[in-house]
Tab-separated table of N, CA and C and ligand atoms in Angstrom:
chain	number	residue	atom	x	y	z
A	1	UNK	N	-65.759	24.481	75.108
A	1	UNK	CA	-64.356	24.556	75.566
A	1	UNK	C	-64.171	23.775	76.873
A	2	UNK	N	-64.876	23.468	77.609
A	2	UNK	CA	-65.081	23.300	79.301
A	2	UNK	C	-65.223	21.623	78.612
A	3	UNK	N	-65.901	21.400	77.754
A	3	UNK	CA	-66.262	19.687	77.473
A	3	UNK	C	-65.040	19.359	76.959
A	4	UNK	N	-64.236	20.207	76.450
A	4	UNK	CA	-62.675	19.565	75.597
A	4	UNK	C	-62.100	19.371	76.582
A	5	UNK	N	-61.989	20.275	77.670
A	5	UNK	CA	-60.867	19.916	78.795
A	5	UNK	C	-61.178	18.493	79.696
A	6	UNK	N	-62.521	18.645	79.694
A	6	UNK	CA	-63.060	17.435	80.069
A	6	UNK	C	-62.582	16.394	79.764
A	7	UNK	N	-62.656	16.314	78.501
A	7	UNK	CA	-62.434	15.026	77.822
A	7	UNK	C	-60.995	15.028	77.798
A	8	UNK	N	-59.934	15.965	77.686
A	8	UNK	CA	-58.355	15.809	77.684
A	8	UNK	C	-58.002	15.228	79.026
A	9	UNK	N	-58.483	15.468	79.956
A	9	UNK	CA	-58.606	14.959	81.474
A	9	UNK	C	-58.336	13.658	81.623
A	10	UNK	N	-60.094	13.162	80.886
A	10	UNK	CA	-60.392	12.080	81.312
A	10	UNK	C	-59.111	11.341	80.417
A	11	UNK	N	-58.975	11.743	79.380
A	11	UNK	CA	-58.069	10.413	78.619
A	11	UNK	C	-56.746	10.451	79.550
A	12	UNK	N	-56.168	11.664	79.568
A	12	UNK	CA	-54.791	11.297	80.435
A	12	UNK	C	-55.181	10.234	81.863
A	13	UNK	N	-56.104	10.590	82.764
A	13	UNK	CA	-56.382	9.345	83.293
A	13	UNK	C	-56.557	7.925	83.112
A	14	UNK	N	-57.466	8.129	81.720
A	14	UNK	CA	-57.121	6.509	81.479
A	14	UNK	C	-55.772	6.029	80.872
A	15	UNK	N	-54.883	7.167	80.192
A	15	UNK	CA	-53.363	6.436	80.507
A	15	UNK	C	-52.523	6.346	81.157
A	16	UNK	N	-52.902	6.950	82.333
A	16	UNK	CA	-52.539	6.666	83.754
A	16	UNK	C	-52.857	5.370	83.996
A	17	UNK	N	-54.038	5.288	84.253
A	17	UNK	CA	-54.463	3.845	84.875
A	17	UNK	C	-53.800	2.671	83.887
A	18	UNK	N	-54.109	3.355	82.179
A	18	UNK	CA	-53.217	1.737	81.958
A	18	UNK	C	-52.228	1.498	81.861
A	19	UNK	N	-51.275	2.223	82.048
A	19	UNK	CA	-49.813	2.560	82.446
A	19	UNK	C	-49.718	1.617	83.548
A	20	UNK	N	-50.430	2.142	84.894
A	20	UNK	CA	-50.381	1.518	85.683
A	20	UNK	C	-50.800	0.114	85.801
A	21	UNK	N	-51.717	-0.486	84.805
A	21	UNK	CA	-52.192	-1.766	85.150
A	21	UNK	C	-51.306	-2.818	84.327
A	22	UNK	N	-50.581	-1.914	83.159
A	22	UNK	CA	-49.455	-2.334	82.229
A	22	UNK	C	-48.177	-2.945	83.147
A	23	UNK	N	-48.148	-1.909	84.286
A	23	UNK	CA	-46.746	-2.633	85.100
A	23	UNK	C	-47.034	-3.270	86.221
A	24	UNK	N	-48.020	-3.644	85.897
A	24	UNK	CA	-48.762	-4.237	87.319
A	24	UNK	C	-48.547	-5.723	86.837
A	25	UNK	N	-49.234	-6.119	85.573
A	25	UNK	CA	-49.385	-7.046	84.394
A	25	UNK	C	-47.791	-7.663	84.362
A	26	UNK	N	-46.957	-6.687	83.811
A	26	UNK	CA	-45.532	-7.186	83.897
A	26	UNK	C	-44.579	-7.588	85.302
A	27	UNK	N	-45.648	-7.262	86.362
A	27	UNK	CA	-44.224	-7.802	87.177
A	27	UNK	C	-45.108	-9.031	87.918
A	28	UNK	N	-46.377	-9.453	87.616
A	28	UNK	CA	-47.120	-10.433	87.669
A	28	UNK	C	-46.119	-11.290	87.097
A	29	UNK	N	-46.002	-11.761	85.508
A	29	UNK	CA	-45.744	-11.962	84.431
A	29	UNK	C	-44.083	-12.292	85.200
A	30	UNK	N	-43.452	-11.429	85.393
A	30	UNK	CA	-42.227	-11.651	85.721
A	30	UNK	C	-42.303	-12.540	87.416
A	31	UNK	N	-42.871	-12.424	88.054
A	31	UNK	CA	-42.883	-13.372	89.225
A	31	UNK	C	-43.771	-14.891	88.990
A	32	UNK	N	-44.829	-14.735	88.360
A	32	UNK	CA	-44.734	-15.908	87.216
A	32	UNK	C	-43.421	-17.244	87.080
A	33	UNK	N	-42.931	-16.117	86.237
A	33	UNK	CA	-41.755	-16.363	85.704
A	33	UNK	C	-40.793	-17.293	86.650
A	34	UNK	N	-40.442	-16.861	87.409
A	34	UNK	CA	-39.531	-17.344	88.245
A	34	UNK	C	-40.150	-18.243	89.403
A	35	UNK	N	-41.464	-18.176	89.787
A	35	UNK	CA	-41.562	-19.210	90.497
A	35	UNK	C	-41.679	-20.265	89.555
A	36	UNK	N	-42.029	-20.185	88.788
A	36	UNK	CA	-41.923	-21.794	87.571
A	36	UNK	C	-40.677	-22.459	87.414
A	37	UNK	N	-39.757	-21.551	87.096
A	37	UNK	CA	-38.446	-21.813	87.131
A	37	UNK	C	-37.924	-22.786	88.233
A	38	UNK	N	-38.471	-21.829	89.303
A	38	UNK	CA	-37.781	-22.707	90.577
A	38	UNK	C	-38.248	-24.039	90.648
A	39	UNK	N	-39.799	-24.168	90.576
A	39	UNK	CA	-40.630	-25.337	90.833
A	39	UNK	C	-40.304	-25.978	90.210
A	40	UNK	N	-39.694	-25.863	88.676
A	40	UNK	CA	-39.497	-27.321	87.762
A	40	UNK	C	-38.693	-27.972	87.563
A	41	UNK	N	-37.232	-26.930	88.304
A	41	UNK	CA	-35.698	-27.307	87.760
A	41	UNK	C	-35.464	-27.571	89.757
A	42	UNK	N	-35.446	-28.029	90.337
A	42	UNK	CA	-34.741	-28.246	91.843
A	42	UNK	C	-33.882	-29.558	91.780
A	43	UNK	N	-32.551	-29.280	92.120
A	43	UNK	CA	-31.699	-30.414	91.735
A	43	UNK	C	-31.224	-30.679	93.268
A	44	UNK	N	-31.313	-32.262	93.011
A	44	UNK	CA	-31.021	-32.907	94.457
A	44	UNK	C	-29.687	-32.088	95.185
A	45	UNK	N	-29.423	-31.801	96.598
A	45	UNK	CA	-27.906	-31.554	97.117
A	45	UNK	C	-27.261	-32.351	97.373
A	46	UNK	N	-27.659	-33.764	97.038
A	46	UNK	CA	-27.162	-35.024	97.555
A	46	UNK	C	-26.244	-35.469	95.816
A	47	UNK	N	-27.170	-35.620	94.650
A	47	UNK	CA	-26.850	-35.953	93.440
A	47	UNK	C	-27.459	-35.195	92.974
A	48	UNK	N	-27.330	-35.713	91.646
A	48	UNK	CA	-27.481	-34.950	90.306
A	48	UNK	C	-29.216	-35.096	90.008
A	49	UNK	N	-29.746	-36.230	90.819
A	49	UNK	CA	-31.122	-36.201	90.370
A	49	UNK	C	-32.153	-35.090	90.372
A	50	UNK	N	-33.510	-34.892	90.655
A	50	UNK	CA	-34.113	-34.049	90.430
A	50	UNK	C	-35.112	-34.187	91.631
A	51	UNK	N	-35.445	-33.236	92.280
A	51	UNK	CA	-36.271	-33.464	93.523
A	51	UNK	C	-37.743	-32.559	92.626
A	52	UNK	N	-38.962	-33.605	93.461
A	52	UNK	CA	-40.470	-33.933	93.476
A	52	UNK	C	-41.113	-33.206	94.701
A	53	UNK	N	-41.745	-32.394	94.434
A	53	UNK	CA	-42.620	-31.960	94.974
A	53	UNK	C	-43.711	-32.702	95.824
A	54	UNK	N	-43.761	-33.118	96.553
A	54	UNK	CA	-44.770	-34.206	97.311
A	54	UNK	C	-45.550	-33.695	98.479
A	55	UNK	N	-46.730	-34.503	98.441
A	55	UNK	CA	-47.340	-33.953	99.735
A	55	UNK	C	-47.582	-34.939	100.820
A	56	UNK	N	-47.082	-34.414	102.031
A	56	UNK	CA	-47.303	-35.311	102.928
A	56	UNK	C	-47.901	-35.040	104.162
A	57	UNK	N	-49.676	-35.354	104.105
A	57	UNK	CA	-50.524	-34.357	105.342
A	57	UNK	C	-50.277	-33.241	105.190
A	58	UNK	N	-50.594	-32.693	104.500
A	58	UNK	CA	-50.264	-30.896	104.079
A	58	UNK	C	-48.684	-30.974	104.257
A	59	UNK	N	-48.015	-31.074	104.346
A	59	UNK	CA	-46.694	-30.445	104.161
A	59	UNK	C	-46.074	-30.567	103.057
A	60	UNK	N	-45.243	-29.937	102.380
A	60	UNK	CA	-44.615	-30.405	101.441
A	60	UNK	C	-43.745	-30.571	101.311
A	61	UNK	N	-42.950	-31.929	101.126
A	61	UNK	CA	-41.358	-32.278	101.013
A	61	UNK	C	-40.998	-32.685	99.681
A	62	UNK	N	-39.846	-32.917	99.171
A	62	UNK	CA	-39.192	-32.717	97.964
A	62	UNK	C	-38.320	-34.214	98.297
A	63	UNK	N	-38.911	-35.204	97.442
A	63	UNK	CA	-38.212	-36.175	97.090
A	63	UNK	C	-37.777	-36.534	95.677
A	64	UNK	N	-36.108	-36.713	96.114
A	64	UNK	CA	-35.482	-37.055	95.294
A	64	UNK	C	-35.706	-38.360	93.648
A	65	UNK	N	-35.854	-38.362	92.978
A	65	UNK	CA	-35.930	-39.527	91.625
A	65	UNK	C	-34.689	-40.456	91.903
A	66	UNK	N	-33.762	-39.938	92.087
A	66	UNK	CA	-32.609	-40.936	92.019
A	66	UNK	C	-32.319	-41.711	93.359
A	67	UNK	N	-32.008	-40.967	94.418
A	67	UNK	CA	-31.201	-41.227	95.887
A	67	UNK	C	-32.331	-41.712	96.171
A	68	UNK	N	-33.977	-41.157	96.435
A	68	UNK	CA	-35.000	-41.027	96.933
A	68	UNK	C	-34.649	-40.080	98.336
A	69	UNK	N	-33.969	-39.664	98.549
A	69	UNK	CA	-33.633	-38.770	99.497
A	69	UNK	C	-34.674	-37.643	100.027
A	70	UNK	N	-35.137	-37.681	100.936
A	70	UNK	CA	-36.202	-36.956	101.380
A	70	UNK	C	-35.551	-34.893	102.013
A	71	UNK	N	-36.059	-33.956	101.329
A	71	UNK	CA	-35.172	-32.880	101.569
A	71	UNK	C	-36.889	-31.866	102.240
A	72	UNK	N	-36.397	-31.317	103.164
A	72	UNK	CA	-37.514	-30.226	103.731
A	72	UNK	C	-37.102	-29.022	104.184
A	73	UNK	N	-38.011	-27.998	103.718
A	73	UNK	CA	-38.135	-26.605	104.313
A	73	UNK	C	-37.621	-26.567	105.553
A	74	UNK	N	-37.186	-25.439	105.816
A	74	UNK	CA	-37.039	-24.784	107.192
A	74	UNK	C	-38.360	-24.999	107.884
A	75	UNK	N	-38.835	-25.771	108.662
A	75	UNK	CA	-39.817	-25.584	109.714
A	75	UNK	C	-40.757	-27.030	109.186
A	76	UNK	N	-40.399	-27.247	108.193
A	76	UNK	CA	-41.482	-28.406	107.795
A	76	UNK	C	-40.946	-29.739	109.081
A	77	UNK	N	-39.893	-29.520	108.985
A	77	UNK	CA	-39.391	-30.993	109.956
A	77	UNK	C	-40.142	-31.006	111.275
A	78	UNK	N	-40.506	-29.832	111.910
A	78	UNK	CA	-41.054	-29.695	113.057
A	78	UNK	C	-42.279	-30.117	112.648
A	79	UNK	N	-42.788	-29.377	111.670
A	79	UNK	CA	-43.932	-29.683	112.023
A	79	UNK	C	-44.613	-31.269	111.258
A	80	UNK	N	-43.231	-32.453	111.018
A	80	UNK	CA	-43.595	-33.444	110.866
A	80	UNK	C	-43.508	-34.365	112.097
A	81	UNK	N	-42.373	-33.907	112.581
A	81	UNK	CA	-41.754	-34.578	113.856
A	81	UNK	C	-42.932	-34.296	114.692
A	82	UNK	N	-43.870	-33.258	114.580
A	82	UNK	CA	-45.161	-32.480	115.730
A	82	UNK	C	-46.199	-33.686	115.520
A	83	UNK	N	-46.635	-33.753	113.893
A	83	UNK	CA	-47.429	-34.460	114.028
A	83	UNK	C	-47.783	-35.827	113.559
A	84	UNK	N	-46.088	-36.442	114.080
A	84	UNK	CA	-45.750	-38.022	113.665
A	84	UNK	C	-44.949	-38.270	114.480
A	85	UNK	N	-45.296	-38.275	116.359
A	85	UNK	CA	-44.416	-38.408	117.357
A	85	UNK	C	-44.207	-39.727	117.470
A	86	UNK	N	-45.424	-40.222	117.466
A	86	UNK	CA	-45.522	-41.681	117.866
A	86	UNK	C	-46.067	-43.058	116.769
A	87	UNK	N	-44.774	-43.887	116.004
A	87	UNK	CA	-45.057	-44.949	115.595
A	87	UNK	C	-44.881	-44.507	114.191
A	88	UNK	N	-45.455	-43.136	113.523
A	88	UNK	CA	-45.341	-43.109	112.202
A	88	UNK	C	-44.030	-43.455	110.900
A	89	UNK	N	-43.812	-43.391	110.337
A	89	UNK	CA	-42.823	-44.027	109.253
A	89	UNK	C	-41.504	-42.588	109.545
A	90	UNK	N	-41.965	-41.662	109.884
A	90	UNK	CA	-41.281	-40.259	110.137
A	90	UNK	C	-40.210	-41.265	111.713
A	91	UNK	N	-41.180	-41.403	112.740
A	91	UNK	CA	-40.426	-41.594	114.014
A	91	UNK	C	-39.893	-43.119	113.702
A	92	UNK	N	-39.766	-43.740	112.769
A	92	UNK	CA	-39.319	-45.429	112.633
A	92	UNK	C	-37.770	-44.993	111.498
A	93	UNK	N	-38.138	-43.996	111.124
A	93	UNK	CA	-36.803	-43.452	110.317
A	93	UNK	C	-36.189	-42.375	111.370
A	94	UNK	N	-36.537	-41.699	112.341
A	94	UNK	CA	-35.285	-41.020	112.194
A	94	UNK	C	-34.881	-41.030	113.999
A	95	UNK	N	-36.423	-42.050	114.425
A	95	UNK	CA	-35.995	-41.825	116.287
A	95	UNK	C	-35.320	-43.226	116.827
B	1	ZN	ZN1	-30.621	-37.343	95.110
């Protein structure tokens, strides 16, 4: 009798746990989801083209296909302007 309860125990635990690893799985799955979304569809604010993911010295800026229009994060500009004070293609475009 003591080994049945045992064992009724243990199983409700393991559908606990996979309950839990079930919605763990799905909201993976769902954030997944949406960062893909974002990453594949980004449409220029300038035109209709489609902005590129690019890397430039670790940073990453988003250039345009059509305009070629160069678009950046909150904070990325600093830290291009930081480390392209002098002479780079950054300070010949915008100083
Ligand atoms: Zn554009």
């Amino acid at each position: 009798m003591a080994i049945d309860l045992d064992d009724r125990g243990r199983a409700l635990e393991n559908e606990y746990f996979r309950r839990q690893e079930q919605e763990l799985i799905e909201k993976m799955k769902a954030k997944i989801g949406t960062e893909d979304s974002h990453k594949t569809e980004i449409q220029c604010p300038k035109c209709d083209g489609t902005l590129h993911e690019t890397d430039y010295e670790n940073i990453k800026i988003d250039v345009c296909d059509k305009c070629t229009g160069i678009w950046l994060d909150a904070g990325e500009l600093a830290q291009i302007a930081h480390k392209d004070t002098e002479g780079g293609w950054f300070g010949k475009v915008f100083g």
